[in-house]
Coordinates of C-alpha atoms in Angstrom, one line a residue:
Chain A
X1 CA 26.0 23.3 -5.5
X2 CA 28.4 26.6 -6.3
X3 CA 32.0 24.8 -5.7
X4 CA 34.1 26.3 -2.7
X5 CA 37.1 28.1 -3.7
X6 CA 39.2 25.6 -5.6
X7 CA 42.2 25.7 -3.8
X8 CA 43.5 23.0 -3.3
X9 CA 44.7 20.7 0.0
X10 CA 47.4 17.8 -0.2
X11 CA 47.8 15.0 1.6
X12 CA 50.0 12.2 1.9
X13 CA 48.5 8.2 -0.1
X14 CA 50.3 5.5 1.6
X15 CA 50.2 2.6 -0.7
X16 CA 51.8 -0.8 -1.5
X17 CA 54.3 -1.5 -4.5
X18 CA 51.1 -3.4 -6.2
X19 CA 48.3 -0.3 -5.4
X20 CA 51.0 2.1 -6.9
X21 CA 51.5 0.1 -9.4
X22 CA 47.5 -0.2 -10.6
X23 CA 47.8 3.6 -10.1
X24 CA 50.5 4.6 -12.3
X25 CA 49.4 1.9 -15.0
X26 CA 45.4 3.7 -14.7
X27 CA 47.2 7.0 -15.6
X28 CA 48.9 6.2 -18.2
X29 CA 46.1 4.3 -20.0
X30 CA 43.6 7.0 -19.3
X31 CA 46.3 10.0 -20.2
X32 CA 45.8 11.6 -16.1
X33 CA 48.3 12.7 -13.6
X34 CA 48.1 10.2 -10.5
X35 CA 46.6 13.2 -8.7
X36 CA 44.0 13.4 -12.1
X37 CA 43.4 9.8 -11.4
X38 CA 42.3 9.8 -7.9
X39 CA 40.0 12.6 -7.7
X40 CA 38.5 11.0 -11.1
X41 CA 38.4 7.7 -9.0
X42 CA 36.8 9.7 -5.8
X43 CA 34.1 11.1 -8.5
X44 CA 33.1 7.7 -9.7
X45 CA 32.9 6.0 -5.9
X46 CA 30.6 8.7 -4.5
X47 CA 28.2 8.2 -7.7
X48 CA 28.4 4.8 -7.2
X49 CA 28.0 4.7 -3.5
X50 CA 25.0 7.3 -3.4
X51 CA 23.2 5.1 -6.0
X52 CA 23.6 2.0 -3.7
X53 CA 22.8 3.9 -1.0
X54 CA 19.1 4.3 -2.7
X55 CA 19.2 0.4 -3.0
X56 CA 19.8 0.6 -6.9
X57 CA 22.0 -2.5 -8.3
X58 CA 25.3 -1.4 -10.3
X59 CA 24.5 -3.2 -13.7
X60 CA 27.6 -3.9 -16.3
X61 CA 26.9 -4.8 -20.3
X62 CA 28.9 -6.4 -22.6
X63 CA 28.8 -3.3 -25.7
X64 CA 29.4 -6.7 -28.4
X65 CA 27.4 -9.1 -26.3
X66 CA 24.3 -6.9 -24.8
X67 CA 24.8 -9.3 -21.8
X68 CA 24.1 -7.8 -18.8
X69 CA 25.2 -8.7 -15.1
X70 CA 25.4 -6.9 -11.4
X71 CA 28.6 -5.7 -10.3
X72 CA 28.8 -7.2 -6.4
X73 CA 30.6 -4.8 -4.7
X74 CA 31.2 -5.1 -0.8
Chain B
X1 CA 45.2 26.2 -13.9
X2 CA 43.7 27.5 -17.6
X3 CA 40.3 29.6 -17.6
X4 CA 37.7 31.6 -19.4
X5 CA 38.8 35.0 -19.3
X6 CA 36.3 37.3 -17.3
X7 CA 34.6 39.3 -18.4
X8 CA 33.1 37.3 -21.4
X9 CA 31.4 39.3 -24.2
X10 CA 28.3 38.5 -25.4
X11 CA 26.5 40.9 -28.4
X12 CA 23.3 42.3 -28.8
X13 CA 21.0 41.4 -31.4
X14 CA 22.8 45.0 -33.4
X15 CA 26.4 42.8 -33.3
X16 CA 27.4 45.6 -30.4
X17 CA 29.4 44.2 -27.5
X18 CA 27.8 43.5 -24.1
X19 CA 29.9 42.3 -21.1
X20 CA 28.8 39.4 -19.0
X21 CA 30.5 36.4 -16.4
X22 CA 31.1 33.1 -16.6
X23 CA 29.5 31.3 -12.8
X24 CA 31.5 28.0 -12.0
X25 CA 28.7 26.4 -10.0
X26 CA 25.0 27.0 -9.6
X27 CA 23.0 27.2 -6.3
X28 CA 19.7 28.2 -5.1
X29 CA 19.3 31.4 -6.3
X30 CA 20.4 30.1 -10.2
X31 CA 17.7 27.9 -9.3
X32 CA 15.5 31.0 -8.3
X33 CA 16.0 32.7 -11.0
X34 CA 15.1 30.1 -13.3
X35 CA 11.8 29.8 -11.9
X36 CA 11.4 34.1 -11.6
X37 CA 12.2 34.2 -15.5
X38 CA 13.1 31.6 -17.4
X39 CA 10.0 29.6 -16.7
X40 CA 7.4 32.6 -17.5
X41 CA 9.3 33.8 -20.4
X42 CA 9.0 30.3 -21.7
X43 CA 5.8 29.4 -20.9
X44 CA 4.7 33.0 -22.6
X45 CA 7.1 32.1 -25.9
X46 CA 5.7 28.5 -25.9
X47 CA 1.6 29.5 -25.7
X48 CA 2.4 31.8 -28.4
X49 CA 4.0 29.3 -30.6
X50 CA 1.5 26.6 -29.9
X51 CA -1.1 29.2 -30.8
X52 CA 0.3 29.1 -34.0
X53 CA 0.3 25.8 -34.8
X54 CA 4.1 25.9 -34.4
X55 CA 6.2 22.7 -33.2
X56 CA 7.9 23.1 -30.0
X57 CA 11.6 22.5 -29.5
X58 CA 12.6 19.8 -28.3
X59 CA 14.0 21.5 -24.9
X60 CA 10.5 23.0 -24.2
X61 CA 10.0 21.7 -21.1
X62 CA 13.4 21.3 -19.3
X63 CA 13.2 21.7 -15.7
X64 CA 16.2 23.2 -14.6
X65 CA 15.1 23.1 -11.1
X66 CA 14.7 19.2 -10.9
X67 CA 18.1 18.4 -12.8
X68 CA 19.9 20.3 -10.6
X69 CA 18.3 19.0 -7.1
X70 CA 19.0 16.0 -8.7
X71 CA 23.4 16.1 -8.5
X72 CA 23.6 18.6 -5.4
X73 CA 26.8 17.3 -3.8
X74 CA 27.9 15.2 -6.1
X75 CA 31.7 15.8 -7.6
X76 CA 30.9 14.3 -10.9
X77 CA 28.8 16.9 -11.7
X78 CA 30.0 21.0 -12.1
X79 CA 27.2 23.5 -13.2
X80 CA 27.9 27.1 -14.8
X81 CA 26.0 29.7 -16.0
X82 CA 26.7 32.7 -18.0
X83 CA 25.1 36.0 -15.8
X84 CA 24.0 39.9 -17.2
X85 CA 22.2 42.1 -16.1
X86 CA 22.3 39.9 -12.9
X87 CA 20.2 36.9 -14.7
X88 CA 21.7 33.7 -16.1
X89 CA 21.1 33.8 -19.8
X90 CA 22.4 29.9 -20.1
X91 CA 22.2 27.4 -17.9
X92 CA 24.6 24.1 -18.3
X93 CA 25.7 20.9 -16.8
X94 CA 28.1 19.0 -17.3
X95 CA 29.0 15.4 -16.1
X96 CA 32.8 14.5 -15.6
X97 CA 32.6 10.5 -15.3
X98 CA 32.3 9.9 -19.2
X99 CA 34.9 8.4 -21.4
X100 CA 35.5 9.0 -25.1
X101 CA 33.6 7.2 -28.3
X102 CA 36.2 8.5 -30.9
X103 CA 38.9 5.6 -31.9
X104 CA 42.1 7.5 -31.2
X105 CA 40.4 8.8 -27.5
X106 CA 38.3 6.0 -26.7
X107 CA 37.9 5.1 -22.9
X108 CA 40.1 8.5 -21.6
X109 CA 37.5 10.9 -19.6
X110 CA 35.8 13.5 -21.1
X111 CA 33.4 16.4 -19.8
X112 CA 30.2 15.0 -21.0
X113 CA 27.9 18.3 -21.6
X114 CA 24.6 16.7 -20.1
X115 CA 22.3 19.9 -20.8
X116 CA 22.9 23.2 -21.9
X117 CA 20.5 25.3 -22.6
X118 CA 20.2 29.0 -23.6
X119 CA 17.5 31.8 -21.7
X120 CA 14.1 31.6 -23.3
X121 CA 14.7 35.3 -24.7
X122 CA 18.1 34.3 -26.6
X123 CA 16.4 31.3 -28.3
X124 CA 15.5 32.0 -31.6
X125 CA 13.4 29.0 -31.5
X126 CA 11.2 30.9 -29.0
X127 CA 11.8 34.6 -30.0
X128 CA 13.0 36.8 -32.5
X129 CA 14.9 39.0 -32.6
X130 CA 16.9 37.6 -29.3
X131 CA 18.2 39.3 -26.2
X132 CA 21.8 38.0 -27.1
X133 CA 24.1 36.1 -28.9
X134 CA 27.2 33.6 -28.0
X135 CA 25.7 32.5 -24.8
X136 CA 26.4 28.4 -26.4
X137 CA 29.7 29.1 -27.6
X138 CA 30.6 30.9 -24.6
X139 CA 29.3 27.5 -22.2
X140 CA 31.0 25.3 -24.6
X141 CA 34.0 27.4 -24.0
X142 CA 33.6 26.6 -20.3
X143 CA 33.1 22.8 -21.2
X144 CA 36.5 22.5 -22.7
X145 CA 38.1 24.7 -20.4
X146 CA 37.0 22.6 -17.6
X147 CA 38.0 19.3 -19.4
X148 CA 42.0 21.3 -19.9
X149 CA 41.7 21.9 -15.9
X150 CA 40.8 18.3 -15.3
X151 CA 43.8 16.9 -17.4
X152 CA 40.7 15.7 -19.8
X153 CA 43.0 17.6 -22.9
X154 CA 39.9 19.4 -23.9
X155 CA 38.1 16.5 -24.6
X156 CA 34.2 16.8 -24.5
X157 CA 31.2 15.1 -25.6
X158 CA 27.5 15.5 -25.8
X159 CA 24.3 14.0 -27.3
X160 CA 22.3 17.1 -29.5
X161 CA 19.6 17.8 -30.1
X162 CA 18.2 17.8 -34.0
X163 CA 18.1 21.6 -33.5
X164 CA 21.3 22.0 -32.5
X165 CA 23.1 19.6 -34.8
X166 CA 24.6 22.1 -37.1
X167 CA 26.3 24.3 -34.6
X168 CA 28.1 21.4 -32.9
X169 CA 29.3 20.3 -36.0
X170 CA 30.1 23.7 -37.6
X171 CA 30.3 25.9 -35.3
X172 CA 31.8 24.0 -32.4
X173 CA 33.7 21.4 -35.3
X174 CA 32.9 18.1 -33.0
X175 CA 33.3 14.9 -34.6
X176 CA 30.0 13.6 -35.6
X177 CA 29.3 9.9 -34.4
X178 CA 25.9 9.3 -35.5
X179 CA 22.4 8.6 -34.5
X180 CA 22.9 6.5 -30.8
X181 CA 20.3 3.6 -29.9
X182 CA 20.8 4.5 -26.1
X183 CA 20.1 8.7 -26.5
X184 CA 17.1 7.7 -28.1
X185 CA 18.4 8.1 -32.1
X186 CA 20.0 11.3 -30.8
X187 CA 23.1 11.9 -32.0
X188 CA 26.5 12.0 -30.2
X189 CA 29.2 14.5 -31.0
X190 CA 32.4 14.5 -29.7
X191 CA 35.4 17.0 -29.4
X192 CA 39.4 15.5 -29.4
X193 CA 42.0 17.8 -28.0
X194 CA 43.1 19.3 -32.2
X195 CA 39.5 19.8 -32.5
X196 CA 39.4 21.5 -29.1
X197 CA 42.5 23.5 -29.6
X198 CA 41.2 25.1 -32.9
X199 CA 37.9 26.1 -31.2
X200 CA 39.8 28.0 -28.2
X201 CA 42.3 29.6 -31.0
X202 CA 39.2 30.7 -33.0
X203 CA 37.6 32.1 -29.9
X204 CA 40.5 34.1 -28.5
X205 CA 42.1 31.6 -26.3

């Protein structure tokens, strides 16, 4: 678990006018660089693919409603 | 890139300076070492206290060993420790997929502190007088640093225990949001980028 060295290693996103778009709006909102944003988005699909991966269902809840349904991801 | 400087000082029960490190990331021999002396030393604390008639805290029987087999390889997760006299004397992980509660932050990410714990000889729940002092300031020093690094603006949040209510609130200055239904009535503190800010200034940042 001790993290390698944090240097760092770039590489080049290819994306379309809409993706980039999503991507610059997400940054804004949650106050990250676009580089912030993707490694924060990286963090939350390997969480949420290792959970899958041990066949547990990704749940969502309404905080005002309580109602509860499964998020269907491909 | 900000950071903790290194060395950080912790002090001896006498107030007198004692230099340690701050670890970014724990492996097997953390986890080793928990078991070679955190988990006698606590055990021995604990049957003395029970002996007594005491109540335990409410940390008495984190395994350290299980929570941290638990995230191996996972990026959401970063553990630290704070190491003398070639032992950790505090253990602390921290989870960084969790938004903010407080209005003006709510929904950015935060570094969620998940557990944090001190050595079993630098509670003074378990022992008195302790080994040393500053070990939880100095993790919750990390903790914000690592939420700057991470463009989180020093945001960080945790759920404390009864315990440790007061220095979160006093000592730390987080924003108090009350008991929480899912943290079991537990309540949830949380630190915005001023309150942040002032804690760094206060520590020597």
């Amino acid at each position: 678990m001790r993290e390698k060295e944090r240097a760092k290693k770039t590489m080049t996103l290819n994306l379309s006018d809409e993706e980039m778009s999503v991507v610059e709006s997400l940054a804004r909102e949650k106050d990250l660089s676009k580089t912030a944003l993707i490694r924060q988005a990286l963090r939350l699909y390997q969480a949420v693919d290792v959970r899958r991966a041990r066949g547990d269902k990704l749940m969502v809840e309404n905080d005002e409603t309580k109602e509860k349904s499964e998020l269907v991801l491909l | 890139m900000t950071s903790v400087p290194q060395p950080v000082w912790l002090r001896h029960s006498d107030g007198s300076p004692v230099a340690a490190s701050l670890v970014r990331g724990l492996n097997e021999q953390h986890i080793e070492l928990w078991r070679a002396h955190w988990y006698p030393a606590r055990e021995a604390a604990l049957s003395k206290q029970a002996a007594s008639g005491q109540k335990l805290p409410e940390h008495a029987r984190w395994d350290w060993e299980r929570k941290l087999r638990k995230v191996t390889g996972l990026l959401g997760f970063a553990g630290y420790a704070i190491e003398c006299d070639g032992i950790p004397q505090g253990l602390m992980l921290l989870d960084l997929n969790q938004t903010a509660k407080v209005s003006k932050q709510k929904g950015k990410p935060l570094v969620y502190v998940q557990y944090v714990e001190v050595a079993p000889w630098n509670s003074e729940l378990l022992v008195k007088p302790i080994r040393y002092r500053g070990v939880g300031s100095l993790l919750i020093r990390a903790a914000i640093e690592r939420s700057i690094d991470e463009e989180f603006h020093g945001r960080v949040g945790l759920v404390a225990l009864p315990q440790a209510e007061g220095f979160y609130r006093n000592t730390i200055g987080m924003t108090d949001l009350g008991p929480q239904l899912e943290a079991q009535g537990l309540r949830y503190f949380e630190l915005t980028e001023a309150q942040a800010k002032a804690f760094v200034a206060k520590t020597g940042g």
